[in-house]
Tab-separated table of C-alpha atoms in Angstrom:
chain	number	residue	atom	x	y	z
A	1	MET	CA	75.555	106.427	144.638
A	2	SER	CA	75.033	108.492	141.504
A	3	GLY	CA	73.282	111.540	140.123
A	4	THR	CA	73.900	114.794	141.978
A	5	ASP	CA	74.886	113.208	145.302
A	6	THR	CA	78.609	112.627	144.961
A	7	LYS	CA	80.754	110.712	147.384
A	8	ALA	CA	84.279	111.556	148.435
A	9	VAL	CA	87.004	108.961	148.889
A	10	GLU	CA	90.356	109.058	150.619
A	11	ALA	CA	92.668	108.082	147.771
A	12	ARG	CA	96.205	106.828	148.249
A	13	CYS	CA	98.276	108.770	145.688
A	14	VAL	CA	101.924	108.701	144.635
A	15	ARG	CA	103.162	112.302	145.021
A	16	LEU	CA	106.115	114.082	143.467
A	17	ASN	CA	106.677	117.341	145.331
A	18	ALA	CA	109.349	118.777	143.029
A	19	LYS	CA	111.265	117.857	139.891
A	20	SER	CA	114.380	115.704	140.256
A	21	GLU	CA	117.679	115.729	138.383
A	22	ASN	CA	117.246	112.145	137.225
A	23	ALA	CA	115.209	109.011	137.889
A	24	ALA	CA	117.585	107.821	140.607
A	25	ALA	CA	116.974	111.062	142.517
A	26	LEU	CA	113.175	110.744	142.446
A	27	ALA	CA	111.598	110.644	145.894
A	28	PRO	CA	107.929	109.726	145.433
A	29	ARG	CA	105.770	109.519	148.560
A	30	VAL	CA	102.360	107.915	148.994
A	31	GLU	CA	99.884	110.368	150.544
A	32	LEU	CA	96.156	110.437	151.256
A	33	HIS	CA	94.038	112.907	149.258
A	34	ALA	CA	90.261	113.384	149.319
A	35	LEU	CA	88.729	113.028	145.836
A	36	ALA	CA	85.172	113.814	144.713
A	37	ARG	CA	83.755	114.250	141.229
A	38	SER	CA	81.918	117.111	139.553
A	39	ALA	CA	78.636	116.644	137.667
A	40	ASN	CA	80.121	115.394	134.368
A	41	ASP	CA	82.987	113.403	135.868
A	42	PHE	CA	83.536	109.803	136.868
A	43	LEU	CA	85.156	108.727	140.119
A	44	ILE	CA	87.093	105.582	139.222
A	45	GLU	CA	88.572	102.964	141.520
A	46	LEU	CA	91.792	102.157	139.693
A	47	LYS	CA	92.782	98.535	139.151
A	48	ALA	CA	96.028	99.251	137.260
A	49	ALA	CA	98.017	102.146	135.783
A	50	ALA	CA	100.968	102.156	133.378
A	51	VAL	CA	104.284	103.974	133.732
A	52	ASN	CA	105.377	105.695	130.509
A	53	PRO	CA	108.705	107.320	129.581
A	54	SER	CA	106.855	110.659	129.543
A	55	ASP	CA	105.948	110.177	133.228
A	56	VAL	CA	109.636	109.967	134.106
A	57	LYS	CA	110.639	112.787	131.736
A	58	ALA	CA	108.060	115.095	133.314
A	59	ALA	CA	109.292	114.153	136.787
A	60	THR	CA	112.879	115.014	135.865
A	61	GLY	CA	112.090	118.468	134.505
A	62	LEU	CA	112.168	117.706	130.766
A	63	MET	CA	108.637	119.083	130.353
A	64	PRO	CA	108.580	122.718	131.456
A	65	TYR	CA	104.783	122.795	131.784
A	66	ALA	CA	104.692	119.896	134.283
A	67	VAL	CA	103.084	121.029	137.544
A	68	PHE	CA	104.370	120.219	141.051
A	69	PRO	CA	103.374	118.845	143.464
A	70	ARG	CA	101.318	116.255	141.606
A	71	THR	CA	100.418	112.604	141.146
A	72	PRO	CA	102.017	111.208	137.936
A	73	GLY	CA	100.426	108.788	135.484
A	74	ARG	CA	98.601	109.033	132.137
A	75	ASP	CA	97.213	105.512	131.489
A	76	TYR	CA	94.683	103.629	133.604
A	77	ALA	CA	91.999	100.956	133.916
A	78	GLY	CA	89.361	100.662	136.628
A	79	VAL	CA	85.734	100.581	137.751
A	80	VAL	CA	83.386	103.577	137.948
A	81	ILE	CA	82.293	103.884	141.603
A	82	ASP	CA	80.512	107.243	141.276
A	83	GLY	CA	79.112	108.970	138.217
A	84	PRO	CA	75.986	110.053	136.369
A	85	ALA	CA	72.987	107.733	136.714
A	86	GLY	CA	73.541	104.267	135.277
A	87	THR	CA	77.321	104.468	135.047
A	88	VAL	CA	78.392	102.931	138.366
A	89	GLY	CA	80.052	99.545	137.886
A	90	ARG	CA	81.266	100.204	134.334
A	91	GLU	CA	84.685	98.709	133.611
A	92	VAL	CA	86.696	101.352	131.761
A	93	PHE	CA	90.164	102.340	130.604
A	94	GLY	CA	91.738	105.510	129.277
A	95	SER	CA	94.739	107.751	128.794
A	96	SER	CA	95.508	111.451	128.569
A	97	GLY	CA	97.940	114.161	127.547
A	98	ASP	CA	97.294	116.256	130.637
A	99	LEU	CA	96.741	113.691	133.410
A	100	GLY	CA	99.884	113.251	135.469
A	101	ILE	CA	101.587	116.208	133.777
A	102	ARG	CA	99.441	119.319	134.221
A	103	ARG	CA	97.034	117.797	136.768
A	104	ASP	CA	96.928	114.823	139.116
A	105	GLY	CA	97.146	111.497	137.333
A	106	THR	CA	96.676	107.769	137.606
A	107	HIS	CA	99.370	106.490	139.989
A	108	ALA	CA	96.831	106.250	142.784
A	109	THR	CA	93.964	104.138	144.085
A	110	HIS	CA	91.331	106.486	142.597
A	111	LEU	CA	90.972	108.988	139.759
A	112	VAL	CA	88.505	111.728	138.827
A	113	VAL	CA	88.199	112.197	135.066
A	114	GLU	CA	85.675	113.542	132.550
A	115	ALA	CA	82.969	111.048	131.569
A	116	ASP	CA	83.806	111.568	127.860
A	117	ALA	CA	87.413	110.513	128.493
A	118	VAL	CA	86.781	106.877	129.359
A	119	VAL	CA	86.275	103.886	127.071
A	120	GLU	CA	84.609	100.563	127.856
A	121	LYS	CA	87.217	97.929	128.698
A	122	PRO	CA	86.970	94.969	126.292
A	123	LYS	CA	85.963	91.820	128.195
A	124	ASN	CA	88.873	89.840	126.703
A	125	VAL	CA	91.506	92.245	128.098
A	126	SER	CA	92.792	92.102	131.701
A	127	TRP	CA	93.074	95.159	133.953
A	128	GLU	CA	96.853	95.264	133.612
A	129	GLU	CA	96.692	94.836	129.833
A	130	ALA	CA	94.038	97.546	129.505
A	131	ALA	CA	96.157	99.949	131.574
A	132	GLY	CA	99.079	99.274	129.216
A	133	ILE	CA	97.226	100.179	126.011
A	134	GLY	CA	97.075	103.982	126.391
A	135	VAL	CA	100.004	106.120	125.303
A	136	PRO	CA	101.646	103.775	122.726
A	137	PHE	CA	98.402	102.958	120.905
A	138	VAL	CA	97.062	106.519	121.111
A	139	THR	CA	100.349	107.825	119.664
A	140	ALA	CA	100.250	105.310	116.811
A	141	MET	CA	96.558	105.820	116.035
A	142	GLU	CA	96.718	109.622	116.213
A	143	GLY	CA	99.653	109.493	113.780
A	144	PHE	CA	97.640	107.451	111.311
A	145	ARG	CA	94.484	109.528	111.843
A	146	ARG	CA	96.423	112.685	110.988
A	147	ALA	CA	98.443	111.195	108.098
A	148	GLY	CA	95.564	109.127	106.711
A	149	LEU	CA	94.830	105.556	107.791
A	150	PRO	CA	96.858	103.035	105.764
A	151	LYS	CA	94.935	101.416	102.928
A	152	GLN	CA	95.183	97.798	101.777
A	153	SER	CA	97.154	98.899	98.715
A	154	GLU	CA	99.712	100.838	100.798
A	155	THR	CA	103.067	100.004	102.376
A	156	VAL	CA	104.046	101.322	105.806
A	157	LEU	CA	107.668	101.530	106.995
A	158	VAL	CA	107.943	101.492	110.815
A	159	MET	CA	111.277	102.722	112.155
A	160	GLY	CA	111.964	101.440	115.660
A	161	VAL	CA	109.538	98.601	115.037
A	162	ASN	CA	110.129	96.772	118.341
A	163	GLY	CA	109.428	99.792	120.531
A	164	LYS	CA	105.946	100.008	122.047
A	165	VAL	CA	104.706	102.706	119.627
A	166	GLY	CA	106.331	100.805	116.753
A	167	GLN	CA	104.491	97.629	117.699
A	168	ALA	CA	101.201	99.513	118.051
A	169	ALA	CA	101.739	101.046	114.590
A	170	VAL	CA	102.366	97.577	113.108
A	171	GLN	CA	99.190	96.229	114.699
A	172	ILE	CA	97.040	99.086	113.412
A	173	ALA	CA	98.557	99.082	109.903
A	174	THR	CA	98.163	95.308	109.475
A	175	TRP	CA	94.623	95.518	110.937
A	176	GLN	CA	93.856	97.975	108.108
A	177	GLY	CA	95.341	95.509	105.598
A	178	ALA	CA	98.526	97.414	104.716
A	179	ARG	CA	101.903	95.803	104.054
A	180	VAL	CA	104.420	96.581	106.817
A	181	ILE	CA	108.218	96.745	106.706
A	182	GLY	CA	110.000	97.255	110.031
A	183	VAL	CA	113.419	98.733	110.767
A	184	VAL	CA	115.565	97.509	113.676
A	185	ARG	CA	118.872	98.842	114.986
A	186	LYS	CA	120.528	95.413	115.210
A	187	ALA	CA	119.690	91.927	113.946
A	188	GLU	CA	116.419	90.830	115.565
A	189	ALA	CA	112.982	89.718	114.456
A	190	TYR	CA	109.771	91.679	114.986
A	191	GLU	CA	108.610	90.672	118.463
A	192	GLY	CA	105.034	91.990	118.652
A	193	HIS	CA	101.599	90.958	117.417
A	194	ALA	CA	100.661	91.525	113.767
A	195	ASN	CA	97.788	90.544	111.482
A	196	ALA	CA	100.163	89.747	108.594
A	197	PRO	CA	103.870	88.943	108.176
A	198	VAL	CA	106.234	91.852	108.923
A	199	GLU	CA	109.414	92.134	106.829
A	200	VAL	CA	112.371	93.493	108.803
A	201	ILE	CA	115.413	95.531	107.718
A	202	ASP	CA	118.488	95.476	109.976
A	203	ALA	CA	119.818	99.049	109.840
A	204	SER	CA	123.242	97.879	111.060
A	205	ALA	CA	123.676	95.641	107.995
A	206	ALA	CA	121.854	97.420	105.156
A	207	ASP	CA	121.229	100.846	103.644
A	208	VAL	CA	117.612	101.237	104.758
A	209	ALA	CA	116.395	103.449	101.896
A	210	ALA	CA	118.124	101.338	99.226
A	211	ARG	CA	116.639	98.155	100.710
A	212	VAL	CA	113.173	99.759	100.842
A	213	ARG	CA	113.413	100.655	97.150
A	214	GLU	CA	114.381	97.044	96.356
A	215	MET	CA	111.477	95.661	98.364
A	216	THR	CA	108.945	98.007	96.760
A	217	GLY	CA	110.055	97.680	93.144
A	218	GLY	CA	111.580	101.162	93.226
A	219	LYS	CA	108.370	102.903	94.341
A	220	GLY	CA	109.116	103.541	98.005
A	221	VAL	CA	106.627	103.442	100.883
A	222	ASP	CA	103.390	105.376	101.318
A	223	ILE	CA	103.855	106.039	105.031
A	224	VAL	CA	106.945	106.132	107.238
A	225	PHE	CA	106.127	105.931	110.949
A	226	ASN	CA	109.385	107.233	112.410
A	227	THR	CA	109.334	106.499	116.154
A	228	VAL	CA	113.037	107.348	116.586
A	229	GLY	CA	113.339	110.741	114.884
A	230	ASP	CA	116.510	112.350	113.547
A	231	PRO	CA	118.788	109.253	113.371
A	232	TYR	CA	116.437	107.833	110.711
A	233	PHE	CA	115.265	111.143	109.203
A	234	GLN	CA	117.318	110.936	105.978
A	235	ALA	CA	116.588	107.241	105.456
A	236	ALA	CA	112.891	107.917	106.003
A	237	HIS	CA	112.946	110.841	103.563
A	238	LYS	CA	114.662	108.749	100.883
A	239	SER	CA	112.241	105.838	101.440
A	240	LEU	CA	109.073	107.824	100.699
A	241	ALA	CA	107.064	107.211	97.546
A	242	LEU	CA	105.528	110.058	95.555
A	243	ARG	CA	103.038	111.769	97.902
A	244	GLY	CA	104.360	109.733	100.813
A	245	ARG	CA	103.758	110.790	104.427
A	246	GLN	CA	106.258	110.699	107.300
A	247	ILE	CA	104.955	110.637	110.892
A	248	LEU	CA	107.390	111.957	113.533
A	249	ILE	CA	106.930	111.509	117.280
A	250	ALA	CA	110.416	111.865	118.794
A	251	ALA	CA	113.815	113.526	118.485
A	252	ILE	CA	117.270	113.067	119.950
A	253	ASP	CA	118.959	115.997	118.177
A	254	ARG	CA	116.415	118.636	117.213
A	255	ILE	CA	118.059	119.908	114.024
A	256	VAL	CA	118.240	117.868	110.793
A	257	GLN	CA	119.413	118.510	107.220
A	258	PHE	CA	116.290	118.982	105.110
A	259	ASN	CA	116.223	118.855	101.302
A	260	ILE	CA	113.354	121.181	100.426
A	261	LEU	CA	113.586	120.447	96.689
A	262	GLU	CA	113.156	116.677	97.208
A	263	PHE	CA	110.367	117.392	99.690
A	264	TYR	CA	108.178	119.421	97.346
A	265	ARG	CA	109.067	117.480	94.194
A	266	GLY	CA	108.100	114.318	96.054
A	267	GLN	CA	104.864	116.058	97.165
A	268	HIS	CA	105.551	114.722	100.633
A	269	THR	CA	103.672	115.370	103.872
A	270	TYR	CA	105.276	115.467	107.321
A	271	VAL	CA	103.031	114.967	110.346
A	272	GLY	CA	104.176	115.784	113.891
A	273	ILE	CA	102.436	114.011	116.764
A	274	ASP	CA	102.556	115.124	120.409
A	275	THR	CA	100.000	113.224	122.484
A	276	LEU	CA	100.780	115.494	125.451
A	277	GLY	CA	98.762	118.081	123.519
A	278	LEU	CA	95.631	115.892	123.628
A	279	SER	CA	93.129	116.416	126.434
A	280	SER	CA	91.634	113.423	128.254
A	281	THR	CA	88.469	113.648	126.140
A	282	ALA	CA	90.414	113.961	122.865
A	283	THR	CA	92.447	110.910	123.910
A	284	GLY	CA	89.216	109.057	124.687
A	285	ALA	CA	88.016	109.698	121.115
A	286	VAL	CA	91.195	108.089	119.730
A	287	LEU	CA	90.834	105.065	122.024
A	288	ARG	CA	87.200	104.604	120.948
A	289	ASP	CA	88.457	104.179	117.361
A	290	LEU	CA	90.781	101.430	118.613
A	291	ALA	CA	88.339	99.589	120.919
A	292	PRO	CA	86.710	97.452	118.174
A	293	GLY	CA	90.161	96.171	117.189
A	294	PHE	CA	90.798	94.955	120.733
A	295	ALA	CA	87.293	93.482	121.012
A	296	ASN	CA	87.686	91.432	117.804
A	297	GLY	CA	91.308	90.392	118.478
A	298	HIS	CA	92.961	92.199	115.553
A	299	LEU	CA	94.669	94.410	118.138
A	300	LYS	CA	96.288	92.804	121.155
A	301	PRO	CA	97.475	94.560	124.327
A	302	PHE	CA	101.116	94.258	125.289
A	303	PRO	CA	101.851	91.172	127.421
A	304	ILE	CA	102.396	92.171	131.047
A	305	LYS	CA	105.086	90.253	132.944
A	306	ALA	CA	104.598	89.582	136.654
A	307	GLY	CA	108.000	91.100	137.421
A	308	ALA	CA	106.980	94.399	135.781
A	309	ILE	CA	104.011	94.988	138.142
A	310	TYR	CA	104.705	97.157	141.218
A	311	PRO	CA	102.591	98.333	144.170
A	312	LEU	CA	102.265	102.103	144.737
A	313	ASP	CA	104.795	101.907	147.579
A	314	ARG	CA	107.429	100.775	145.060
A	315	ALA	CA	106.679	103.466	142.474
A	316	LYS	CA	110.291	104.636	142.452
A	317	GLU	CA	111.460	101.185	141.307
A	318	ALA	CA	108.880	101.311	138.505
A	319	TYR	CA	110.069	104.753	137.387
A	320	VAL	CA	113.725	103.680	137.456
A	321	ALA	CA	112.876	100.576	135.376
A	322	VAL	CA	111.199	102.735	132.707
A	323	ALA	CA	114.053	105.274	132.773
A	324	GLY	CA	116.428	102.354	132.157
A	325	SER	CA	114.622	101.642	128.854
A	326	SER	CA	112.921	98.488	130.087
A	327	ARG	CA	111.258	96.725	127.155
A	328	ASP	CA	108.541	95.513	129.511
A	329	ARG	CA	105.299	97.438	129.886
A	330	VAL	CA	105.627	98.588	133.511
A	331	ILE	CA	102.427	98.657	135.583
A	332	LEU	CA	101.494	100.059	138.999
A	333	LYS	CA	98.784	98.111	140.856
A	334	PRO	CA	97.114	100.039	143.714
């Protein structure tokens, strides 16, 4: 069915009725809700949805604008079962800054979302993998879009390189032909996909900024993608080349020492990224920039382990796993 005649479905949805003190106190329930689309929307039968740290943070009251009761979930992959003429049967994926936070999200069997928000799922990517692309890759790509995509002549320093956003940043930067140096908290190799070798600095054994200067012949790096925030703020600042850009997406302590003189003499740029501020359609535009990379294999989705896939009835276990800083990409399968 398509066109103006829309069909309603009884969707099974994970529901959070109120915020909880912590992940252990979450009490999600699965409820039935009738869903139907408006003229410019898609009704999607979901095949998989990811659980992100922001889903758990919103559920535990760390995002004051989160609405209750609601269905959590920002990332998804599925099949269009009702939409404008010619769209039924399309295999799509997407993400959002408002889904699952300010309005009902993706931890359900079905989703209604704007037609402009969805992106064609690459044929070489599974449902679970497609659902896992969203937030990390959108965060990384939006950072580079705002700071300027890395060029082949540029060096990118990724702090927190083995986190999901860090890995996405490495993939995008090496896809663009840039040199990448990664920073890790303790001795370990880079564990994600890359299109070129990634040099790694162990922050527990070296002065990061001094090592960066050594590795770049004293110049410093053109872009720092700081996925950790304040713990690496000074090292990032001291690693920047003339006219270097630092991308910031997170903070533990909000206040940092800031040397204004070094900032303006270095002609630096600081870019703050908050993907929760992106609408579903704005997020879709970012994902469309990434889709060719996944189609041609330069970008690879995160591997999904069987033990990190949960049914909707076990949503609480999925949320607790993510709250416990699981390195796995955690997926809900309706």
